[in-house]
Amino acid sequence: MLIYLTTMIDTKLLKETILQSISGKEDGFNLTTEDDLKSLCKEKFGGAGYQLVGSFDEIITSLLYGNIIILFKDMEKALSLSMAIGEDRSITEPSTQTVIRGPKDGFVESITTNVSLLRRRIKNRNLRFEKFIIGSETNTSVYIGYMEGTANEKIVGEVRKRLGQIKVNAIFESGNIEELIADKSATPFPLALNSERPDAVASNLLEGKIAILVDGTPFVLVVPAVLVDFFSIAEDYYQNFMMGSFLRIIRYLSFMIALITPSLYVGILTFHHELLPTPLLLGIIAQREGVPFPAVIEVILMEVTFEILREAGVRMPRAVGQTVSIVGALVIGQAAAEAGIISNIMVIIVAITAIANFVSPTYSFGAAARLLRFLLIIVSAILGLYGVLIVLVFIVAHLSSLRSFGIPYLSPVAPFIIEQQKDVFFRFPIWSMRKRPAYLKTQNPEKFPKTGSPSPPPMKGEQSN
Amino acid sequence: MKKCGVMSVIFLAAILLAGCWDQRELGEITVVTGMAVDKGENDKYILTVEGINATELNNRTASGFAPSIVYSAEGNSLAELTYRVNEGMSRHLIYSHMRTLIIGEELAKEGIIDFIDFLERNREIRDDFNILIARGAKGSDVLKVTYQFQKSTSLKLHTQLDTMMKDWGGDPGVRMNDVITAWTAPGRQPVMAAVRIKGDPEAGASAENMMKVTPDALVVLDSLAIFKGDKLEGFLTLEDSRNYLWIQNKINKTSITVKCNESQYMGLRVYDTRTKVKGKLENGKAKIDIKIRAEAYIDGTHCNDQFDKAKTYEENGEIAQKQINDMVGKTIEKVQQEYGTDIFGFGEVVLRQDYQNFKKVQNNWDEKFADADIQVDTALIIRRTGIRTKSFLKEVK
């Protein structure tokens, strides 16, 4: 007897393989013992994912994973064959983390495809994947991947432990896992890196980190994550190291701009007029002449308007997406300034803040700047730059209290590790970055033997080194 | 949990106890860029402030009204007057952008040290604004004169003095902290730049003044005011002011005119110059040795010298050296003989280089300065001749 869920299996495949191979036999199978069944399976389904199941529960579970069950007369065990539907989104360019130079493939919703994408990048026997089933009602497959012999066993153990302790009914996205295994949830900063890019995850695996893949989402988690990870992207390593370093500094700068520009505006305009050059101050006063709101109201008004526009832009059906940008440009642009509700300089502030925020390579990290910005604005309106400073001190204190799987979030800056500075604010040439991050305490701290900078062959008569 | 509580107490204390006492919205303030102090009629001082009308200073919003409002109040202390001026002005005045302080001549003659303490102590006012004497005029009148470009006098003077100092050197570059240093240091007396109004002060105090090609009134840099203590002693010419800067080693660039023939002149642009002053006391008489080293290029000549031979450069250089020696020497002589007050800070030099002897004469240093033996020695090198070597003058038939 054949049992299956029509919606879960590939019926065409079923017709082609099973029905043909089984029903072709007119005399039936001569099966009496379990061993007979095993040898039959070896013969018929060698290479395919088959399994012998005994209990009712096992049969049900198999069915739900898209297997077909074949029951045999007079047999205690049933045969379960994997025949899950293969219709998935094809591999496309990642929609959130795009690069100019670099591989254009991205993870998809199917976990098997994702694992294969990683395997194709790292052809190494030490790359290990372990399977977990999480979610008491959804039974979602979750894989952890790591390089055995490189990754710190204790961190791997901790990941296993935390995944094992998850007791929720449903997992739909890696974000669920992230929240459930993070060291601390009361923080705006993400404690796990997420990526849609197989090349980025692969390079992190080789650093000694651990990837967590969740079925049904293209976002793969990488732990442990430190703050500086959110400022580096794979493309840094695909282009000239000078350009890579420059762009990285731009990213740090943008984060600060996105975080503090509006609060600096409020603070300086209401408390510290002496900080501006006289012509600039006079220019701003002239522009703000007739603006009815205090600077802080003006800023909050515009920032909230922008957040609304941004949210609308994301949720809007694609067909009317154009409208948002047109209306948005009008609302926070010239029209508002001309109506005298805000000053022109405010438009510039909102624009630079917004654009700087989009620079953040990981979307979830940009959220930290988005949230903390409002706190800074309010404190700045009460205390001026003194307040901005207080909040920044608290943010740094908070950051240094964070841990990601036991690794200090600010490492390698605090605790300071000089060797790692080659890949923090600047990216040094690849041949000089021989060490894996020391804060991960990897089993194999060196990536490759010492090599020098590439150089041309010696000239005639010159001694070669 | 306890840690959390402590943290939030610290955080709230930092925010709630600090408060927003000095919060001023931009719409509630008027920026003061200039201040003038004159002798009062009944009380000690008249304070005049110039509040900027920012809208008029912005090209896009300007509509041709007066660029600033000038208001005076009379009283005995500037500290009180800076707030009392609100009797006539609507918004909070902020003094942190004050660029220019103008002191009336009359008041300067009587002494100014009393109110400078306020300017130095006040938390808003910077200590690097220009400090000027209004020669033959009231400080308040100077503030009222409008101008085409920066529109308000105080902003104009600030830029003008800066430009002048960089290009030619007529402004001694004296900021308030320099004056205070001169007062407190032994062996130096302060100087200040002096300005006067050229034209009719009444007509100058209007927006129409800005619209004319030749304004009815214009504030011009006039001379160098020299002090004995806090009292104005007299004025030196602009030329002297430049020579003063030269001795102070503060010349950036300057131009000098050298007589190269009978009623024929040569313009030299001095672009790199350094001055070293040495001083000591010998048998109770001060000996000051000033060494000026300068590099220059020829910027124009009436004489048709041909600059293709090294000798010509040397000869012309020597003429220029003599003239600088003469020029600087005369300025010093004039100060020695007419005022006897050491504005050059030679006392400071002697203090550093001959401390033991200086200690003995410290209290009557100005007398020693008056009959000091001062030598000026210039070494000027002409490096270039502009973009021509030979002048066309020789070929003119």
Short mmCIF file of C-alpha atoms in Angstrom, two decimals, chain A residues 40-413:
data_model
loop_
_atom_site.label_atom_id
_atom_site.label_comp_id
_atom_site.label_asym_id
_atom_site.label_seq_id
_atom_site.Cartn_x
_atom_site.Cartn_y
_atom_site.Cartn_z
CA LEU A 40 15.31 -4.85 -2.20
CA CYS A 41 15.69 -1.25 -1.23
CA LYS A 42 19.41 -1.41 -1.94
CA GLU A 43 18.68 -2.77 -5.33
CA LYS A 44 15.81 -0.56 -6.29
CA PHE A 45 16.38 2.69 -4.47
CA GLY A 46 20.13 2.63 -4.03
CA GLY A 47 21.23 6.24 -3.74
CA ALA A 48 17.77 7.59 -2.98
CA GLY A 49 16.88 8.74 0.52
CA TYR A 50 15.03 5.76 1.96
CA GLN A 51 14.36 4.79 5.49
CA LEU A 52 12.59 1.96 7.24
CA VAL A 53 10.03 3.14 9.70
CA GLY A 54 8.25 1.08 12.30
CA SER A 55 5.93 3.20 14.39
CA PHE A 56 2.82 5.12 13.53
CA ASP A 57 4.34 8.41 14.70
CA GLU A 58 7.33 7.93 12.50
CA ILE A 59 5.11 7.34 9.52
CA ILE A 60 3.16 10.51 10.15
CA THR A 61 6.34 12.56 10.52
CA SER A 62 7.77 11.13 7.34
CA LEU A 63 4.61 11.98 5.50
CA LEU A 64 4.77 15.55 6.72
CA TYR A 65 8.33 15.93 5.45
CA GLY A 66 7.16 14.96 1.98
CA ASN A 67 8.02 11.26 1.99
CA ILE A 68 5.97 8.48 0.58
CA ILE A 69 5.30 5.42 2.66
CA ILE A 70 5.10 1.96 1.21
CA LEU A 71 3.46 -0.66 3.38
CA PHE A 72 4.09 -4.28 2.71
CA LYS A 73 1.89 -7.17 3.52
CA ASP A 74 3.02 -9.14 6.53
CA MET A 75 5.88 -6.76 7.29
CA GLU A 76 6.52 -4.94 10.52
CA LYS A 77 8.43 -2.12 8.91
CA ALA A 78 7.31 0.28 6.25
CA LEU A 79 9.50 1.91 3.66
CA SER A 80 9.70 5.67 3.66
CA LEU A 81 11.04 7.34 0.53
CA SER A 82 11.94 10.96 0.23
CA MET A 83 10.07 12.51 -2.64
CA ALA A 84 9.54 16.05 -1.43
CA ILE A 85 8.33 18.60 -3.90
CA GLY A 86 11.28 20.23 -5.61
CA GLU A 87 9.66 23.47 -6.61
CA ASP A 88 11.69 26.25 -5.07
CA ARG A 89 12.64 29.75 -5.99
CA SER A 90 15.66 29.51 -8.20
CA ILE A 91 18.94 30.98 -7.01
CA THR A 92 18.91 34.71 -7.68
CA GLU A 93 20.93 37.73 -6.69
CA PRO A 94 20.38 38.63 -3.02
CA SER A 95 17.89 41.45 -2.72
CA THR A 96 19.28 43.01 0.45
CA GLN A 97 23.04 42.67 0.28
CA THR A 98 24.05 43.54 -3.22
CA VAL A 99 27.61 43.96 -4.44
CA ILE A 100 29.17 45.40 -7.54
CA ARG A 101 31.99 42.94 -7.78
CA GLY A 102 31.47 39.52 -6.36
CA PRO A 103 29.31 36.42 -6.74
CA LYS A 104 25.72 37.14 -7.60
CA ASP A 105 24.11 34.06 -6.07
CA GLY A 106 22.07 34.24 -2.92
CA PHE A 107 20.54 31.81 -0.50
CA VAL A 108 17.01 30.60 -1.18
CA GLU A 109 14.21 29.28 0.98
CA SER A 110 15.19 25.64 0.55
CA ILE A 111 17.65 24.55 3.17
CA THR A 112 19.12 21.76 1.07
CA THR A 113 19.98 24.23 -1.69
CA ASN A 114 21.54 26.52 0.90
CA VAL A 115 23.71 23.76 2.33
CA SER A 116 24.81 22.82 -1.15
CA LEU A 117 25.68 26.44 -1.91
CA LEU A 118 28.04 26.40 1.06
CA ARG A 119 29.46 22.99 0.22
CA ARG A 120 30.16 24.17 -3.31
CA ARG A 121 32.21 27.05 -1.90
CA ILE A 122 34.11 25.07 0.70
CA LYS A 123 35.20 21.73 -0.69
CA ASN A 124 36.61 20.50 2.55
CA ARG A 125 35.91 17.39 4.55
CA ASN A 126 36.02 19.38 7.77
CA LEU A 127 32.92 21.35 6.92
CA ARG A 128 30.26 19.83 9.13
CA PHE A 129 26.54 20.31 9.27
CA GLU A 130 24.33 19.17 12.10
CA LYS A 131 20.58 18.94 11.90
CA PHE A 132 18.10 20.09 14.51
CA ILE A 133 14.34 20.00 14.42
CA ILE A 134 12.96 23.06 16.19
CA GLY A 135 9.41 24.19 16.81
CA SER A 136 7.00 21.86 18.50
CA GLU A 137 4.30 22.60 15.93
CA THR A 138 6.22 23.55 12.80
CA ASN A 139 9.05 20.97 13.09
CA THR A 140 11.38 23.22 11.17
CA SER A 141 14.76 21.88 10.07
CA VAL A 142 17.68 23.92 11.32
CA TYR A 143 21.27 23.18 10.41
CA ILE A 144 24.37 24.41 12.06
CA GLY A 145 27.49 24.50 9.98
CA TYR A 146 31.07 24.87 11.14
CA MET A 147 34.60 23.91 10.25
CA GLU A 148 35.67 21.07 12.45
CA GLY A 149 39.20 21.53 13.69
CA THR A 150 38.91 25.27 13.29
CA ALA A 151 35.83 26.45 15.13
CA ASN A 152 36.08 26.64 18.86
CA GLU A 153 34.47 23.46 20.20
CA LYS A 154 33.08 25.28 23.22
CA ILE A 155 31.26 27.80 21.08
CA VAL A 156 29.90 25.02 18.88
CA GLY A 157 28.78 23.22 22.02
CA GLU A 158 27.10 26.37 23.27
CA VAL A 159 25.26 26.79 19.98
CA ARG A 160 24.07 23.18 20.17
CA LYS A 161 22.97 23.69 23.74
CA ARG A 162 21.05 26.89 23.04
CA LEU A 163 19.36 25.44 19.98
CA GLY A 164 18.44 22.37 22.00
CA GLN A 165 16.88 24.51 24.68
CA ILE A 166 14.53 26.32 22.35
CA LYS A 167 10.98 25.45 23.25
CA VAL A 168 8.66 27.38 21.00
CA ASN A 169 5.93 26.10 18.81
CA ALA A 170 6.95 27.82 15.60
CA ILE A 171 10.07 28.92 13.72
CA PHE A 172 9.50 30.75 10.47
CA GLU A 173 12.60 32.81 10.04
CA SER A 174 16.15 32.91 11.29
CA GLY A 175 15.13 36.08 13.15
CA ASN A 176 13.11 33.85 15.50
CA ILE A 177 16.16 31.75 16.22
CA GLU A 178 18.31 34.84 16.63
CA GLU A 179 16.04 36.21 19.30
CA LEU A 180 15.84 32.90 21.10
CA ILE A 181 19.57 32.21 21.27
CA ALA A 182 20.92 35.75 21.75
CA ASP A 183 22.83 36.45 24.94
CA LYS A 184 20.61 39.44 25.65
CA SER A 185 17.41 40.57 24.07
CA ALA A 186 17.08 44.03 25.63
CA THR A 187 19.39 45.67 23.15
CA PRO A 188 18.90 47.45 19.84
CA PHE A 189 22.11 45.91 18.53
CA PRO A 190 21.93 42.58 16.71
CA LEU A 191 24.00 39.89 18.39
CA ALA A 192 24.09 37.63 15.35
CA LEU A 193 25.14 38.48 11.86
CA ASN A 194 22.68 37.60 9.13
CA SER A 195 23.55 37.22 5.51
CA GLU A 196 21.93 36.30 2.25
CA ARG A 197 25.28 35.75 0.61
CA PRO A 198 26.89 32.29 0.51
CA ASP A 199 30.33 33.77 -0.05
CA ALA A 200 30.05 35.92 3.08
CA VAL A 201 28.87 32.99 5.19
CA ALA A 202 31.57 30.73 3.76
CA SER A 203 34.31 33.19 4.62
CA ASN A 204 32.92 33.53 8.13
CA LEU A 205 32.92 29.76 8.52
CA LEU A 206 36.59 29.72 7.62
CA GLU A 207 37.26 32.39 10.22
CA GLY A 208 35.97 29.90 12.77
CA LYS A 209 32.41 31.10 13.13
CA ILE A 210 29.26 29.04 13.07
CA ALA A 211 26.43 29.34 10.59
CA ILE A 212 22.83 28.59 11.47
CA LEU A 213 20.64 27.79 8.50
CA VAL A 214 16.89 27.71 8.90
CA ASP A 215 14.57 26.03 6.44
CA GLY A 216 12.26 28.43 4.69
CA THR A 217 14.35 31.57 4.76
CA PRO A 218 17.27 32.82 2.73
CA PHE A 219 18.78 34.60 5.75
CA VAL A 220 21.53 32.61 7.38
CA LEU A 221 22.76 33.50 10.84
CA VAL A 222 26.42 33.69 11.72
CA VAL A 223 27.54 33.57 15.33
CA PRO A 224 29.37 34.84 17.30
CA ALA A 225 29.07 38.32 15.88
CA VAL A 226 31.05 41.34 17.02
CA LEU A 227 30.32 44.99 16.32
CA VAL A 228 32.98 45.38 13.66
CA ASP A 229 31.48 42.52 11.63
CA PHE A 230 28.56 44.77 10.82
CA PHE A 231 30.84 47.26 9.11
CA SER A 232 32.67 44.85 6.86
CA ILE A 233 31.22 43.22 3.79
CA ALA A 234 32.50 40.53 1.48
CA GLU A 235 33.18 43.04 -1.25
CA ASP A 236 35.86 44.71 0.89
CA TYR A 237 38.02 41.71 0.11
CA TYR A 238 37.22 41.58 -3.59
CA GLN A 239 38.60 44.98 -4.45
CA ASN A 240 41.82 46.85 -3.88
CA PHE A 241 42.65 47.00 -0.19
CA MET A 242 42.91 50.78 -0.26
CA MET A 243 39.45 51.14 -1.69
CA GLY A 244 38.21 48.50 0.72
CA SER A 245 39.66 50.42 3.66
CA PHE A 246 38.26 53.69 2.41
CA LEU A 247 34.77 52.29 2.05
CA ARG A 248 34.97 50.75 5.47
CA ILE A 249 35.85 54.11 7.02
CA ILE A 250 32.95 55.63 5.10
CA ARG A 251 30.69 53.03 6.67
CA TYR A 252 31.84 53.86 10.20
CA LEU A 253 31.42 57.54 9.44
CA SER A 254 27.93 56.97 8.04
CA PHE A 255 26.89 55.10 11.13
CA MET A 256 27.93 58.05 13.28
CA ILE A 257 26.21 60.49 10.93
CA ALA A 258 23.01 58.46 10.99
CA LEU A 259 23.19 58.24 14.75
CA ILE A 260 24.03 61.75 15.85
CA THR A 261 23.44 64.34 13.12
CA PRO A 262 19.87 65.28 14.10
CA SER A 263 20.79 65.50 17.77
CA LEU A 264 23.82 67.65 16.99
CA TYR A 265 21.54 69.93 15.02
CA VAL A 266 19.16 70.28 17.94
CA GLY A 267 21.93 70.63 20.50
CA ILE A 268 23.95 73.21 18.65
CA LEU A 269 20.97 75.27 17.57
CA THR A 270 19.42 75.47 21.00
CA PHE A 271 22.43 75.50 23.32
CA HIS A 272 25.73 75.99 21.60
CA HIS A 273 25.41 78.83 19.14
CA GLU A 274 29.05 79.64 19.70
CA LEU A 275 30.14 76.42 18.01
CA LEU A 276 29.04 77.52 14.57
CA PRO A 277 31.03 79.89 12.41
CA THR A 278 29.29 83.26 12.44
CA PRO A 279 28.26 83.28 8.76
CA LEU A 280 26.75 79.80 9.09
CA LEU A 281 24.85 80.75 12.23
CA LEU A 282 23.51 83.88 10.59
CA GLY A 283 22.55 81.82 7.54
CA ILE A 284 20.63 79.32 9.67
CA ILE A 285 18.93 82.08 11.65
CA ALA A 286 17.85 83.73 8.41
CA GLN A 287 16.40 80.42 7.19
CA ARG A 288 14.64 79.64 10.41
CA GLU A 289 13.09 83.08 10.61
CA GLY A 290 9.37 82.37 10.64
CA VAL A 291 9.60 78.64 11.41
CA PRO A 292 7.01 78.21 14.14
CA PHE A 293 8.47 75.18 15.92
CA PRO A 294 11.43 74.80 18.23
CA ALA A 295 14.31 72.92 16.64
CA VAL A 296 13.51 69.68 18.50
CA ILE A 297 9.90 69.57 17.32
CA GLU A 298 11.07 70.32 13.81
CA VAL A 299 13.56 67.47 13.92
CA ILE A 300 11.19 64.92 15.44
CA LEU A 301 8.49 65.91 12.98
CA MET A 302 10.77 65.39 10.03
CA GLU A 303 12.40 62.21 11.31
CA VAL A 304 9.03 60.63 12.04
CA THR A 305 7.76 61.70 8.64
CA PHE A 306 10.74 60.08 7.08
CA GLU A 307 10.27 56.86 9.03
CA ILE A 308 6.65 56.76 7.89
CA LEU A 309 7.69 57.23 4.29
CA ARG A 310 10.30 54.57 4.61
CA GLU A 311 7.88 52.07 6.09
CA ALA A 312 5.31 52.92 3.45
CA GLY A 313 7.91 52.47 0.75
CA VAL A 314 8.66 48.95 1.95
CA ARG A 315 5.04 47.83 2.48
CA MET A 316 3.53 49.52 -0.53
CA PRO A 317 2.38 47.18 -3.31
CA ARG A 318 5.04 47.37 -6.00
CA ALA A 319 2.58 48.91 -8.47
CA VAL A 320 2.10 52.08 -6.44
CA GLY A 321 5.69 52.28 -5.20
CA GLN A 322 6.35 55.23 -7.48
CA THR A 323 3.72 57.29 -5.72
CA VAL A 324 5.50 57.02 -2.40
CA SER A 325 8.71 58.44 -3.72
CA ILE A 326 6.97 61.30 -5.46
CA VAL A 327 4.78 62.22 -2.50
CA GLY A 328 7.69 61.68 -0.12
CA ALA A 329 9.98 63.96 -2.01
CA LEU A 330 7.27 66.61 -1.85
CA VAL A 331 6.53 66.15 1.83
CA ILE A 332 10.02 66.24 3.20
CA GLY A 333 11.40 68.33 0.42
CA GLN A 334 10.84 71.73 -0.98
CA ALA A 335 7.13 71.97 -0.20
CA ALA A 336 7.53 71.68 3.56
CA ALA A 337 10.34 74.18 3.56
CA GLU A 338 8.43 76.62 1.39
CA ALA A 339 5.34 76.32 3.54
CA GLY A 340 7.49 77.58 6.38
CA ILE A 341 6.96 74.53 8.56
CA ILE A 342 10.59 73.55 8.50
CA SER A 343 13.81 75.22 7.48
CA ASN A 344 15.81 74.28 4.42
CA ILE A 345 18.74 73.09 6.46
CA MET A 346 16.43 70.57 8.15
CA VAL A 347 15.79 68.94 4.78
CA ILE A 348 19.51 68.50 4.39
CA ILE A 349 19.81 67.01 7.88
CA VAL A 350 17.02 64.49 7.29
CA ALA A 351 18.40 63.58 3.89
CA ILE A 352 21.96 63.01 5.06
CA THR A 353 20.75 61.03 8.07
CA ALA A 354 18.55 58.83 5.90
CA ILE A 355 21.16 58.20 3.27
CA ALA A 356 23.86 57.50 5.85
CA ASN A 357 21.53 55.00 7.48
CA PHE A 358 21.13 53.06 4.25
CA VAL A 359 24.88 52.55 4.05
CA SER A 360 24.74 49.97 6.85
CA PRO A 361 25.50 46.65 5.11
CA THR A 362 23.34 44.63 7.48
CA TYR A 363 19.79 45.88 7.67
CA SER A 364 19.27 44.80 11.27
CA PHE A 365 22.25 46.88 12.38
CA GLY A 366 20.89 50.04 10.80
CA ALA A 367 17.90 49.61 13.10
CA ALA A 368 20.11 50.37 16.10
CA ALA A 369 21.01 53.78 14.69
CA ARG A 370 17.38 54.41 13.77
CA LEU A 371 16.13 53.79 17.29
CA LEU A 372 18.90 55.40 19.27
CA ARG A 373 18.66 58.50 17.10
CA PHE A 374 15.35 59.44 18.71
CA LEU A 375 16.70 58.97 22.21
CA LEU A 376 19.63 61.21 21.33
CA ILE A 377 17.35 63.88 19.87
CA ILE A 378 15.22 64.05 22.99
CA VAL A 379 18.13 64.12 25.41
CA SER A 380 19.88 66.67 23.25
CA ALA A 381 16.82 68.92 23.39
CA ILE A 382 17.00 68.87 27.18
CA LEU A 383 20.73 68.94 27.75
CA GLY A 384 22.43 69.96 24.55
CA LEU A 385 25.69 68.36 23.57
CA TYR A 386 26.28 67.41 27.18
CA GLY A 387 23.29 65.10 26.84
CA VAL A 388 24.49 63.72 23.53
CA LEU A 389 27.75 62.89 25.21
CA ILE A 390 26.01 61.21 28.17
CA VAL A 391 23.95 59.02 25.88
CA LEU A 392 26.98 58.14 23.77
CA VAL A 393 28.83 57.14 26.94
CA PHE A 394 25.88 54.98 27.94
CA ILE A 395 25.78 53.42 24.48
CA VAL A 396 29.46 52.55 24.68
CA ALA A 397 28.98 51.17 28.19
CA HIS A 398 26.07 49.11 26.94
CA LEU A 399 28.05 47.87 23.94
CA SER A 400 30.91 46.77 26.10
CA SER A 401 28.52 44.87 28.34
CA LEU A 402 27.18 42.85 25.42
CA ARG A 403 28.34 39.33 24.63
CA SER A 404 27.67 37.20 21.61
CA PHE A 405 28.12 33.57 22.59
CA GLY A 406 30.50 34.70 25.27
CA ILE A 407 32.61 36.83 22.93
CA PRO A 408 32.81 40.51 23.98
CA TYR A 409 30.81 42.49 21.43
CA LEU A 410 33.42 45.22 21.06
CA SER A 411 36.36 42.91 20.47
CA PRO A 412 38.88 43.28 18.94
CA VAL A 413 38.70 46.96 19.86
#
